[in-house]
Amino acid sequence: MLKEIERCVYYSFKENILFEITADKDKALVIKRVGDKKHFSKNEIKKKLSIEYLRSLDIFFNKYDFETWGNTVPEDKDYVRVDYKGLSCFMYDDAELLADIRRYFNACINETAECKVLYFHSFDGGGPEYSFETEVKGIFTWYCERRYAKAGHEQLCGAGYDVIYSLYPLRKGKATAKITSFSPICPAENLRLFVETDEELRINYRFEDITE
């Protein structure tokens, strides 16, 4: 079961930089604060992004067991803080995690972690039904929605709609996924999606037809 992350903080002790992401109504609020040895600057940077940038952290942290983390702020160390279910959990000795979450926060503040949107057309009454299977997990996550072309589609026979997959980056790396379709009246579409995210979490992708 996924953990529902309510707030996440990354702190760099050497640079005295603190990043934070939390919900602000229906948006994700990302904050970067830079300070001297005792105080943070009042000239903080704030960005409001899609709420998915917070929700995606549920996938980002899925492989971690928070019960093994600490519950107090570490002294003189970089750390990650995660708040969920009323708990605050701290990790400071996982270099890979610290680098990954710092990259994620920088990409959010710099707005380089843009989502990529894939469109597939279908229609009621026999149109293709699509499925999405991530083969390499942890590099990106995705969200799906159905968007009809016309209002009042319930009264239309064979109303057309788009199946929309939104891809959000999580970490630097490469991953693959399969997108398949089934329809009793339309040819099947079977694609492999290749995704690569760079140092700034920009997404590049391509398709390969794997229909046999």
mmCIF file with all atom_site columns, C-alpha atoms in Angstrom:
data_model
loop_
_atom_site.group_PDB
_atom_site.id
_atom_site.type_symbol
_atom_site.label_atom_id
_atom_site.label_alt_id
_atom_site.label_comp_id
_atom_site.label_asym_id
_atom_site.label_entity_id
_atom_site.label_seq_id
_atom_site.pdbx_PDB_ins_code
_atom_site.Cartn_x
_atom_site.Cartn_y
_atom_site.Cartn_z
_atom_site.occupancy
_atom_site.B_iso_or_equiv
_atom_site.pdbx_formal_charge
_atom_site.auth_seq_id
_atom_site.auth_comp_id
_atom_site.auth_asym_id
_atom_site.auth_atom_id
_atom_site.pdbx_PDB_model_num
ATOM 1   C CA . MET A 1 1   ? 0.000   0.000  0.000   1.00 0.00 ? 1   MET A CA 1
ATOM 2   C CA . LEU A 1 2   ? 1.328   3.422  -0.951  1.00 0.00 ? 2   LEU A CA 1
ATOM 3   C CA . LYS A 1 3   ? 2.150   5.923  1.761   1.00 0.00 ? 3   LYS A CA 1
ATOM 4   C CA . GLU A 1 4   ? 0.280   9.222  1.390   1.00 0.00 ? 4   GLU A CA 1
ATOM 5   C CA . ILE A 1 5   ? 2.999   11.858 1.743   1.00 0.00 ? 5   ILE A CA 1
ATOM 6   C CA . GLU A 1 6   ? 1.674   15.064 3.296   1.00 0.00 ? 6   GLU A CA 1
ATOM 7   C CA . ARG A 1 7   ? 4.932   17.017 3.412   1.00 0.00 ? 7   ARG A CA 1
ATOM 8   C CA . CYS A 1 8   ? 8.531   16.492 2.421   1.00 0.00 ? 8   CYS A CA 1
ATOM 9   C CA . VAL A 1 9   ? 11.628  18.494 3.395   1.00 0.00 ? 9   VAL A CA 1
ATOM 10  C CA . TYR A 1 10  ? 15.230  18.312 2.227   1.00 0.00 ? 10  TYR A CA 1
ATOM 11  C CA . TYR A 1 11  ? 17.942  20.169 4.148   1.00 0.00 ? 11  TYR A CA 1
ATOM 12  C CA . SER A 1 12  ? 21.573  20.713 3.120   1.00 0.00 ? 12  SER A CA 1
ATOM 13  C CA . PHE A 1 13  ? 23.623  21.407 6.248   1.00 0.00 ? 13  PHE A CA 1
ATOM 14  C CA . LYS A 1 14  ? 26.762  22.670 4.468   1.00 0.00 ? 14  LYS A CA 1
ATOM 15  C CA . GLU A 1 15  ? 24.866  25.113 2.242   1.00 0.00 ? 15  GLU A CA 1
ATOM 16  C CA . ASN A 1 16  ? 22.069  25.824 4.734   1.00 0.00 ? 16  ASN A CA 1
ATOM 17  C CA . ILE A 1 17  ? 19.448  25.326 2.039   1.00 0.00 ? 17  ILE A CA 1
ATOM 18  C CA . LEU A 1 18  ? 16.013  23.988 2.887   1.00 0.00 ? 18  LEU A CA 1
ATOM 19  C CA . PHE A 1 19  ? 13.440  22.741 0.388   1.00 0.00 ? 19  PHE A CA 1
ATOM 20  C CA . GLU A 1 20  ? 9.843   21.935 1.263   1.00 0.00 ? 20  GLU A CA 1
ATOM 21  C CA . ILE A 1 21  ? 6.816   20.650 -0.608  1.00 0.00 ? 21  ILE A CA 1
ATOM 22  C CA . THR A 1 22  ? 3.296   20.491 0.807   1.00 0.00 ? 22  THR A CA 1
ATOM 23  C CA . ALA A 1 23  ? -0.301  20.867 -0.304  1.00 0.00 ? 23  ALA A CA 1
ATOM 24  C CA . ASP A 1 24  ? -1.843  24.318 -0.731  1.00 0.00 ? 24  ASP A CA 1
ATOM 25  C CA . LYS A 1 25  ? -5.510  23.709 -1.519  1.00 0.00 ? 25  LYS A CA 1
ATOM 26  C CA . ASP A 1 26  ? -5.448  21.931 -4.900  1.00 0.00 ? 26  ASP A CA 1
ATOM 27  C CA . LYS A 1 27  ? -1.817  22.797 -5.682  1.00 0.00 ? 27  LYS A CA 1
ATOM 28  C CA . ALA A 1 28  ? 1.616   21.663 -4.559  1.00 0.00 ? 28  ALA A CA 1
ATOM 29  C CA . LEU A 1 29  ? 3.545   24.461 -2.880  1.00 0.00 ? 29  LEU A CA 1
ATOM 30  C CA . VAL A 1 30  ? 7.326   24.162 -3.299  1.00 0.00 ? 30  VAL A CA 1
ATOM 31  C CA . ILE A 1 31  ? 9.596   26.440 -1.253  1.00 0.00 ? 31  ILE A CA 1
ATOM 32  C CA . LYS A 1 32  ? 13.357  26.983 -1.308  1.00 0.00 ? 32  LYS A CA 1
ATOM 33  C CA . ARG A 1 33  ? 14.973  28.872 1.570   1.00 0.00 ? 33  ARG A CA 1
ATOM 34  C CA . VAL A 1 34  ? 18.643  29.856 1.781   1.00 0.00 ? 34  VAL A CA 1
ATOM 35  C CA . GLY A 1 35  ? 20.190  31.089 5.037   1.00 0.00 ? 35  GLY A CA 1
ATOM 36  C CA . ASP A 1 36  ? 23.332  31.920 6.934   1.00 0.00 ? 36  ASP A CA 1
ATOM 37  C CA . LYS A 1 37  ? 24.589  29.806 9.804   1.00 0.00 ? 37  LYS A CA 1
ATOM 38  C CA . LYS A 1 38  ? 21.678  30.719 12.071  1.00 0.00 ? 38  LYS A CA 1
ATOM 39  C CA . HIS A 1 39  ? 18.810  32.114 10.039  1.00 0.00 ? 39  HIS A CA 1
ATOM 40  C CA . PHE A 1 40  ? 17.054  31.503 6.760   1.00 0.00 ? 40  PHE A CA 1
ATOM 41  C CA . SER A 1 41  ? 16.708  34.309 4.272   1.00 0.00 ? 41  SER A CA 1
ATOM 42  C CA . LYS A 1 42  ? 13.358  36.050 3.961   1.00 0.00 ? 42  LYS A CA 1
ATOM 43  C CA . ASN A 1 43  ? 13.930  36.123 0.188   1.00 0.00 ? 43  ASN A CA 1
ATOM 44  C CA . GLU A 1 44  ? 12.606  32.627 -0.282  1.00 0.00 ? 44  GLU A CA 1
ATOM 45  C CA . ILE A 1 45  ? 11.510  31.184 -3.621  1.00 0.00 ? 45  ILE A CA 1
ATOM 46  C CA . LYS A 1 46  ? 7.996   29.773 -3.893  1.00 0.00 ? 46  LYS A CA 1
ATOM 47  C CA . LYS A 1 47  ? 6.395   27.884 -6.749  1.00 0.00 ? 47  LYS A CA 1
ATOM 48  C CA . LYS A 1 48  ? 2.860   26.545 -7.049  1.00 0.00 ? 48  LYS A CA 1
ATOM 49  C CA . LEU A 1 49  ? 2.697   23.459 -9.234  1.00 0.00 ? 49  LEU A CA 1
ATOM 50  C CA . SER A 1 50  ? 0.188   20.764 -10.059 1.00 0.00 ? 50  SER A CA 1
ATOM 51  C CA . ILE A 1 51  ? -0.743  18.704 -6.994  1.00 0.00 ? 51  ILE A CA 1
ATOM 52  C CA . GLU A 1 52  ? 0.698   15.672 -8.809  1.00 0.00 ? 52  GLU A CA 1
ATOM 53  C CA . TYR A 1 53  ? 4.205   16.860 -7.909  1.00 0.00 ? 53  TYR A CA 1
ATOM 54  C CA . LEU A 1 54  ? 3.332   16.128 -4.283  1.00 0.00 ? 54  LEU A CA 1
ATOM 55  C CA . ARG A 1 55  ? 1.274   13.018 -5.014  1.00 0.00 ? 55  ARG A CA 1
ATOM 56  C CA . SER A 1 56  ? 4.157   11.581 -7.060  1.00 0.00 ? 56  SER A CA 1
ATOM 57  C CA . LEU A 1 57  ? 6.225   11.350 -3.892  1.00 0.00 ? 57  LEU A CA 1
ATOM 58  C CA . ASP A 1 58  ? 3.973   8.463  -2.823  1.00 0.00 ? 58  ASP A CA 1
ATOM 59  C CA . ILE A 1 59  ? 5.647   6.507  -5.640  1.00 0.00 ? 59  ILE A CA 1
ATOM 60  C CA . PHE A 1 60  ? 9.069   8.068  -5.034  1.00 0.00 ? 60  PHE A CA 1
ATOM 61  C CA . PHE A 1 61  ? 9.168   6.781  -1.445  1.00 0.00 ? 61  PHE A CA 1
ATOM 62  C CA . ASN A 1 62  ? 7.298   3.535  -2.031  1.00 0.00 ? 62  ASN A CA 1
ATOM 63  C CA . LYS A 1 63  ? 10.390  1.335  -1.628  1.00 0.00 ? 63  LYS A CA 1
ATOM 64  C CA . TYR A 1 64  ? 11.398  2.869  1.723   1.00 0.00 ? 64  TYR A CA 1
ATOM 65  C CA . ASP A 1 65  ? 10.378  1.617  5.157   1.00 0.00 ? 65  ASP A CA 1
ATOM 66  C CA . PHE A 1 66  ? 9.775   4.698  7.272   1.00 0.00 ? 66  PHE A CA 1
ATOM 67  C CA . GLU A 1 67  ? 9.683   2.586  10.430  1.00 0.00 ? 67  GLU A CA 1
ATOM 68  C CA . THR A 1 68  ? 13.474  2.249  10.152  1.00 0.00 ? 68  THR A CA 1
ATOM 69  C CA . TRP A 1 69  ? 13.969  6.025  9.925   1.00 0.00 ? 69  TRP A CA 1
ATOM 70  C CA . GLY A 1 70  ? 14.672  8.375  12.818  1.00 0.00 ? 70  GLY A CA 1
ATOM 71  C CA . ASN A 1 71  ? 12.113  10.623 14.503  1.00 0.00 ? 71  ASN A CA 1
ATOM 72  C CA . THR A 1 72  ? 14.327  13.583 15.469  1.00 0.00 ? 72  THR A CA 1
ATOM 73  C CA . VAL A 1 73  ? 16.144  16.231 13.433  1.00 0.00 ? 73  VAL A CA 1
ATOM 74  C CA . PRO A 1 74  ? 19.763  15.122 12.852  1.00 0.00 ? 74  PRO A CA 1
ATOM 75  C CA . GLU A 1 75  ? 22.523  17.526 13.929  1.00 0.00 ? 75  GLU A CA 1
ATOM 76  C CA . ASP A 1 76  ? 25.190  18.724 11.495  1.00 0.00 ? 76  ASP A CA 1
ATOM 77  C CA . LYS A 1 77  ? 23.908  16.516 8.655   1.00 0.00 ? 77  LYS A CA 1
ATOM 78  C CA . ASP A 1 78  ? 21.902  16.693 5.459   1.00 0.00 ? 78  ASP A CA 1
ATOM 79  C CA . TYR A 1 79  ? 18.533  15.024 5.879   1.00 0.00 ? 79  TYR A CA 1
ATOM 80  C CA . VAL A 1 80  ? 15.193  14.175 4.302   1.00 0.00 ? 80  VAL A CA 1
ATOM 81  C CA . ARG A 1 81  ? 12.037  14.602 6.347   1.00 0.00 ? 81  ARG A CA 1
ATOM 82  C CA . VAL A 1 82  ? 8.769   12.950 5.347   1.00 0.00 ? 82  VAL A CA 1
ATOM 83  C CA . ASP A 1 83  ? 5.430   13.632 7.056   1.00 0.00 ? 83  ASP A CA 1
ATOM 84  C CA . TYR A 1 84  ? 2.614   11.114 6.720   1.00 0.00 ? 84  TYR A CA 1
ATOM 85  C CA . LYS A 1 85  ? -0.174  9.867  8.968   1.00 0.00 ? 85  LYS A CA 1
ATOM 86  C CA . GLY A 1 86  ? 0.801   12.454 11.549  1.00 0.00 ? 86  GLY A CA 1
ATOM 87  C CA . LEU A 1 87  ? 4.378   11.148 11.776  1.00 0.00 ? 87  LEU A CA 1
ATOM 88  C CA . SER A 1 88  ? 7.649   12.913 10.932  1.00 0.00 ? 88  SER A CA 1
ATOM 89  C CA . CYS A 1 89  ? 10.421  10.572 9.761   1.00 0.00 ? 89  CYS A CA 1
ATOM 90  C CA . PHE A 1 90  ? 14.061  11.540 9.116   1.00 0.00 ? 90  PHE A CA 1
ATOM 91  C CA . MET A 1 91  ? 16.743  9.916  6.958   1.00 0.00 ? 91  MET A CA 1
ATOM 92  C CA . TYR A 1 92  ? 20.319  11.217 6.771   1.00 0.00 ? 92  TYR A CA 1
ATOM 93  C CA . ASP A 1 93  ? 22.636  8.309  5.882   1.00 0.00 ? 93  ASP A CA 1
ATOM 94  C CA . ASP A 1 94  ? 21.317  7.293  2.445   1.00 0.00 ? 94  ASP A CA 1
ATOM 95  C CA . ALA A 1 95  ? 23.447  9.241  -0.056  1.00 0.00 ? 95  ALA A CA 1
ATOM 96  C CA . GLU A 1 96  ? 21.458  8.054  -3.066  1.00 0.00 ? 96  GLU A CA 1
ATOM 97  C CA . LEU A 1 97  ? 18.147  9.153  -1.566  1.00 0.00 ? 97  LEU A CA 1
ATOM 98  C CA . LEU A 1 98  ? 19.563  12.552 -0.581  1.00 0.00 ? 98  LEU A CA 1
ATOM 99  C CA . ALA A 1 99  ? 20.858  13.121 -4.123  1.00 0.00 ? 99  ALA A CA 1
ATOM 100 C CA . ASP A 1 100 ? 17.581  11.976 -5.702  1.00 0.00 ? 100 ASP A CA 1
ATOM 101 C CA . ILE A 1 101 ? 15.336  14.172 -3.556  1.00 0.00 ? 101 ILE A CA 1
ATOM 102 C CA . ARG A 1 102 ? 17.608  17.194 -3.971  1.00 0.00 ? 102 ARG A CA 1
ATOM 103 C CA . ARG A 1 103 ? 17.447  16.730 -7.742  1.00 0.00 ? 103 ARG A CA 1
ATOM 104 C CA . TYR A 1 104 ? 13.649  16.453 -7.522  1.00 0.00 ? 104 TYR A CA 1
ATOM 105 C CA . PHE A 1 105 ? 13.316  19.675 -5.532  1.00 0.00 ? 105 PHE A CA 1
ATOM 106 C CA . ASN A 1 106 ? 15.695  21.597 -7.810  1.00 0.00 ? 106 ASN A CA 1
ATOM 107 C CA . ALA A 1 107 ? 13.760  20.448 -10.879 1.00 0.00 ? 107 ALA A CA 1
ATOM 108 C CA . CYS A 1 108 ? 10.476  21.548 -9.273  1.00 0.00 ? 108 CYS A CA 1
ATOM 109 C CA . ILE A 1 109 ? 11.817  24.988 -8.295  1.00 0.00 ? 109 ILE A CA 1
ATOM 110 C CA . ASN A 1 110 ? 13.439  25.480 -11.715 1.00 0.00 ? 110 ASN A CA 1
ATOM 111 C CA . GLU A 1 111 ? 10.319  24.054 -13.418 1.00 0.00 ? 111 GLU A CA 1
ATOM 112 C CA . THR A 1 112 ? 12.345  21.700 -15.602 1.00 0.00 ? 112 THR A CA 1
ATOM 113 C CA . ALA A 1 113 ? 10.397  18.666 -14.361 1.00 0.00 ? 113 ALA A CA 1
ATOM 114 C CA . GLU A 1 114 ? 7.575   19.219 -16.834 1.00 0.00 ? 114 GLU A CA 1
ATOM 115 C CA . CYS A 1 115 ? 5.080   16.423 -17.389 1.00 0.00 ? 115 CYS A CA 1
ATOM 116 C CA . LYS A 1 116 ? 4.684   14.859 -20.817 1.00 0.00 ? 116 LYS A CA 1
ATOM 117 C CA . VAL A 1 117 ? 1.188   14.076 -22.074 1.00 0.00 ? 117 VAL A CA 1
ATOM 118 C CA . LEU A 1 118 ? 0.225   11.133 -24.310 1.00 0.00 ? 118 LEU A CA 1
ATOM 119 C CA . TYR A 1 119 ? -3.128  11.020 -26.128 1.00 0.00 ? 119 TYR A CA 1
ATOM 120 C CA . PHE A 1 120 ? -4.964  7.930  -27.383 1.00 0.00 ? 120 PHE A CA 1
ATOM 121 C CA . HIS A 1 121 ? -8.367  8.180  -29.042 1.00 0.00 ? 121 HIS A CA 1
ATOM 122 C CA . SER A 1 122 ? -11.328 5.945  -28.299 1.00 0.00 ? 122 SER A CA 1
ATOM 123 C CA . PHE A 1 123 ? -15.129 6.009  -28.245 1.00 0.00 ? 123 PHE A CA 1
ATOM 124 C CA . ASP A 1 124 ? -18.029 4.506  -26.322 1.00 0.00 ? 124 ASP A CA 1
ATOM 125 C CA . GLY A 1 125 ? -19.536 1.295  -27.618 1.00 0.00 ? 125 GLY A CA 1
ATOM 126 C CA . GLY A 1 126 ? -16.535 -0.761 -28.639 1.00 0.00 ? 126 GLY A CA 1
ATOM 127 C CA . GLY A 1 127 ? -13.672 1.688  -28.807 1.00 0.00 ? 127 GLY A CA 1
ATOM 128 C CA . PRO A 1 128 ? -10.216 0.629  -27.600 1.00 0.00 ? 128 PRO A CA 1
ATOM 129 C CA . GLU A 1 129 ? -9.658  0.155  -23.890 1.00 0.00 ? 129 GLU A CA 1
ATOM 130 C CA . TYR A 1 130 ? -6.088  1.039  -22.948 1.00 0.00 ? 130 TYR A CA 1
ATOM 131 C CA . SER A 1 131 ? -3.839  -0.301 -20.215 1.00 0.00 ? 131 SER A CA 1
ATOM 132 C CA . PHE A 1 132 ? -0.484  1.033  -19.004 1.00 0.00 ? 132 PHE A CA 1
ATOM 133 C CA . GLU A 1 133 ? 2.124   -1.196 -17.340 1.00 0.00 ? 133 GLU A CA 1
ATOM 134 C CA . THR A 1 134 ? 5.358   0.245  -15.996 1.00 0.00 ? 134 THR A CA 1
ATOM 135 C CA . GLU A 1 135 ? 8.194   -2.243 -16.537 1.00 0.00 ? 135 GLU A CA 1
ATOM 136 C CA . VAL A 1 136 ? 11.002  -0.313 -14.822 1.00 0.00 ? 136 VAL A CA 1
ATOM 137 C CA . LYS A 1 137 ? 9.681   1.440  -11.736 1.00 0.00 ? 137 LYS A CA 1
ATOM 138 C CA . GLY A 1 138 ? 10.859  4.500  -9.810  1.00 0.00 ? 138 GLY A CA 1
ATOM 139 C CA . ILE A 1 139 ? 12.063  6.695  -12.703 1.00 0.00 ? 139 ILE A CA 1
ATOM 140 C CA . PHE A 1 140 ? 8.696   8.218  -13.595 1.00 0.00 ? 140 PHE A CA 1
ATOM 141 C CA . THR A 1 141 ? 5.068   7.860  -12.626 1.00 0.00 ? 141 THR A CA 1
ATOM 142 C CA . TRP A 1 142 ? 1.860   8.407  -14.552 1.00 0.00 ? 142 TRP A CA 1
ATOM 143 C CA . TYR A 1 143 ? -1.753  9.497  -14.188 1.00 0.00 ? 143 TYR A CA 1
ATOM 144 C CA . CYS A 1 144 ? -4.660  8.696  -16.494 1.00 0.00 ? 144 CYS A CA 1
ATOM 145 C CA . GLU A 1 145 ? -7.882  10.508 -17.321 1.00 0.00 ? 145 GLU A CA 1
ATOM 146 C CA . ARG A 1 146 ? -10.668 10.201 -19.883 1.00 0.00 ? 146 ARG A CA 1
ATOM 147 C CA . ARG A 1 147 ? -11.661 13.414 -21.645 1.00 0.00 ? 147 ARG A CA 1
ATOM 148 C CA . TYR A 1 148 ? -14.717 13.535 -23.893 1.00 0.00 ? 148 TYR A CA 1
ATOM 149 C CA . ALA A 1 149 ? -14.742 15.680 -27.011 1.00 0.00 ? 149 ALA A CA 1
ATOM 150 C CA . LYS A 1 150 ? -18.262 17.026 -26.448 1.00 0.00 ? 150 LYS A CA 1
ATOM 151 C CA . ALA A 1 151 ? -20.410 17.934 -23.493 1.00 0.00 ? 151 ALA A CA 1
ATOM 152 C CA . GLY A 1 152 ? -23.454 15.757 -22.832 1.00 0.00 ? 152 GLY A CA 1
ATOM 153 C CA . HIS A 1 153 ? -21.665 12.645 -24.034 1.00 0.00 ? 153 HIS A CA 1
ATOM 154 C CA . GLU A 1 154 ? -24.031 10.446 -21.992 1.00 0.00 ? 154 GLU A CA 1
ATOM 155 C CA . GLN A 1 155 ? -26.774 11.164 -24.528 1.00 0.00 ? 155 GLN A CA 1
ATOM 156 C CA . LEU A 1 156 ? -24.550 10.556 -27.572 1.00 0.00 ? 156 LEU A CA 1
ATOM 157 C CA . CYS A 1 157 ? -24.195 7.201  -29.287 1.00 0.00 ? 157 CYS A CA 1
ATOM 158 C CA . GLY A 1 158 ? -20.538 6.279  -29.696 1.00 0.00 ? 158 GLY A CA 1
ATOM 159 C CA . ALA A 1 159 ? -19.253 9.470  -28.072 1.00 0.00 ? 159 ALA A CA 1
ATOM 160 C CA . GLY A 1 160 ? -15.563 10.028 -28.740 1.00 0.00 ? 160 GLY A CA 1
ATOM 161 C CA . TYR A 1 161 ? -12.993 10.667 -26.023 1.00 0.00 ? 161 TYR A CA 1
ATOM 162 C CA . ASP A 1 162 ? -9.260  10.777 -25.424 1.00 0.00 ? 162 ASP A CA 1
ATOM 163 C CA . VAL A 1 163 ? -7.414  8.555  -22.974 1.00 0.00 ? 163 VAL A CA 1
ATOM 164 C CA . ILE A 1 164 ? -4.728  10.864 -21.580 1.00 0.00 ? 164 ILE A CA 1
ATOM 165 C CA . TYR A 1 165 ? -1.609  9.629  -19.821 1.00 0.00 ? 165 TYR A CA 1
ATOM 166 C CA . SER A 1 166 ? 0.429   12.289 -17.996 1.00 0.00 ? 166 SER A CA 1
ATOM 167 C CA . LEU A 1 167 ? 4.038   11.304 -17.241 1.00 0.00 ? 167 LEU A CA 1
ATOM 168 C CA . TYR A 1 168 ? 5.845   12.886 -14.281 1.00 0.00 ? 168 TYR A CA 1
ATOM 169 C CA . PRO A 1 169 ? 9.576   12.427 -13.586 1.00 0.00 ? 169 PRO A CA 1
ATOM 170 C CA . LEU A 1 170 ? 10.860  11.061 -10.283 1.00 0.00 ? 170 LEU A CA 1
ATOM 171 C CA . ARG A 1 171 ? 14.560  10.289 -10.696 1.00 0.00 ? 171 ARG A CA 1
ATOM 172 C CA . LYS A 1 172 ? 17.306  10.493 -13.274 1.00 0.00 ? 172 LYS A CA 1
ATOM 173 C CA . GLY A 1 173 ? 17.467  7.323  -15.361 1.00 0.00 ? 173 GLY A CA 1
ATOM 174 C CA . LYS A 1 174 ? 15.844  5.142  -18.001 1.00 0.00 ? 174 LYS A CA 1
ATOM 175 C CA . ALA A 1 175 ? 12.620  3.150  -17.848 1.00 0.00 ? 175 ALA A CA 1
ATOM 176 C CA . THR A 1 176 ? 10.149  1.335  -20.060 1.00 0.00 ? 176 THR A CA 1
ATOM 177 C CA . ALA A 1 177 ? 6.429   0.704  -20.037 1.00 0.00 ? 177 ALA A CA 1
ATOM 178 C CA . LYS A 1 178 ? 3.872   -1.137 -22.165 1.00 0.00 ? 178 LYS A CA 1
ATOM 179 C CA . ILE A 1 179 ? 0.727   0.498  -23.500 1.00 0.00 ? 179 ILE A CA 1
ATOM 180 C CA . THR A 1 180 ? -1.780  -1.955 -24.916 1.00 0.00 ? 180 THR A CA 1
ATOM 181 C CA . SER A 1 181 ? -5.329  -1.747 -26.183 1.00 0.00 ? 181 SER A CA 1
ATOM 182 C CA . PHE A 1 182 ? -8.264  -4.097 -26.642 1.00 0.00 ? 182 PHE A CA 1
ATOM 183 C CA . SER A 1 183 ? -11.367 -3.621 -28.762 1.00 0.00 ? 183 SER A CA 1
ATOM 184 C CA . PRO A 1 184 ? -13.852 -6.055 -30.286 1.00 0.00 ? 184 PRO A CA 1
ATOM 185 C CA . ILE A 1 185 ? -14.032 -3.926 -33.440 1.00 0.00 ? 185 ILE A CA 1
ATOM 186 C CA . CYS A 1 186 ? -10.679 -2.095 -33.721 1.00 0.00 ? 186 CYS A CA 1
ATOM 187 C CA . PRO A 1 187 ? -7.184  -3.486 -34.323 1.00 0.00 ? 187 PRO A CA 1
ATOM 188 C CA . ALA A 1 188 ? -5.083  -3.900 -31.204 1.00 0.00 ? 188 ALA A CA 1
ATOM 189 C CA . GLU A 1 189 ? -2.353  -1.359 -30.505 1.00 0.00 ? 189 GLU A CA 1
ATOM 190 C CA . ASN A 1 190 ? 0.670   -2.583 -28.544 1.00 0.00 ? 190 ASN A CA 1
ATOM 191 C CA . LEU A 1 191 ? 3.473   -0.158 -27.836 1.00 0.00 ? 191 LEU A CA 1
ATOM 192 C CA . ARG A 1 192 ? 6.590   -0.104 -25.709 1.00 0.00 ? 192 ARG A CA 1
ATOM 193 C CA . LEU A 1 193 ? 7.338   3.304  -24.246 1.00 0.00 ? 193 LEU A CA 1
ATOM 194 C CA . PHE A 1 194 ? 10.980  4.221  -23.633 1.00 0.00 ? 194 PHE A CA 1
ATOM 195 C CA . VAL A 1 195 ? 11.462  7.038  -21.118 1.00 0.00 ? 195 VAL A CA 1
ATOM 196 C CA . GLU A 1 196 ? 14.681  8.803  -20.154 1.00 0.00 ? 196 GLU A CA 1
ATOM 197 C CA . THR A 1 197 ? 15.006  11.567 -17.566 1.00 0.00 ? 197 THR A CA 1
ATOM 198 C CA . ASP A 1 198 ? 18.116  13.739 -17.419 1.00 0.00 ? 198 ASP A CA 1
ATOM 199 C CA . GLU A 1 199 ? 19.913  15.553 -14.582 1.00 0.00 ? 199 GLU A CA 1
ATOM 200 C CA . GLU A 1 200 ? 17.227  18.261 -14.532 1.00 0.00 ? 200 GLU A CA 1
ATOM 201 C CA . LEU A 1 201 ? 14.449  15.645 -14.776 1.00 0.00 ? 201 LEU A CA 1
ATOM 202 C CA . ARG A 1 202 ? 13.436  16.612 -18.277 1.00 0.00 ? 202 ARG A CA 1
ATOM 203 C CA . ILE A 1 203 ? 11.568  13.719 -19.872 1.00 0.00 ? 203 ILE A CA 1
ATOM 204 C CA . ASN A 1 204 ? 12.395  12.374 -23.315 1.00 0.00 ? 204 ASN A CA 1
ATOM 205 C CA . TYR A 1 205 ? 10.438  9.461  -24.720 1.00 0.00 ? 205 TYR A CA 1
ATOM 206 C CA . ARG A 1 206 ? 9.845   7.355  -27.814 1.00 0.00 ? 206 ARG A CA 1
ATOM 207 C CA . PHE A 1 207 ? 7.556   4.499  -28.856 1.00 0.00 ? 207 PHE A CA 1
ATOM 208 C CA . GLU A 1 208 ? 8.243   1.116  -30.381 1.00 0.00 ? 208 GLU A CA 1
ATOM 209 C CA . ASP A 1 209 ? 5.447   -0.898 -31.962 1.00 0.00 ? 209 ASP A CA 1
ATOM 210 C CA . ILE A 1 210 ? 5.461   -4.408 -30.463 1.00 0.00 ? 210 ILE A CA 1
ATOM 211 C CA . THR A 1 211 ? 2.255   -5.650 -32.094 1.00 0.00 ? 211 THR A CA 1
ATOM 212 C CA . GLU A 1 212 ? 2.779   -9.249 -33.213 1.00 0.00 ? 212 GLU A CA 1
#
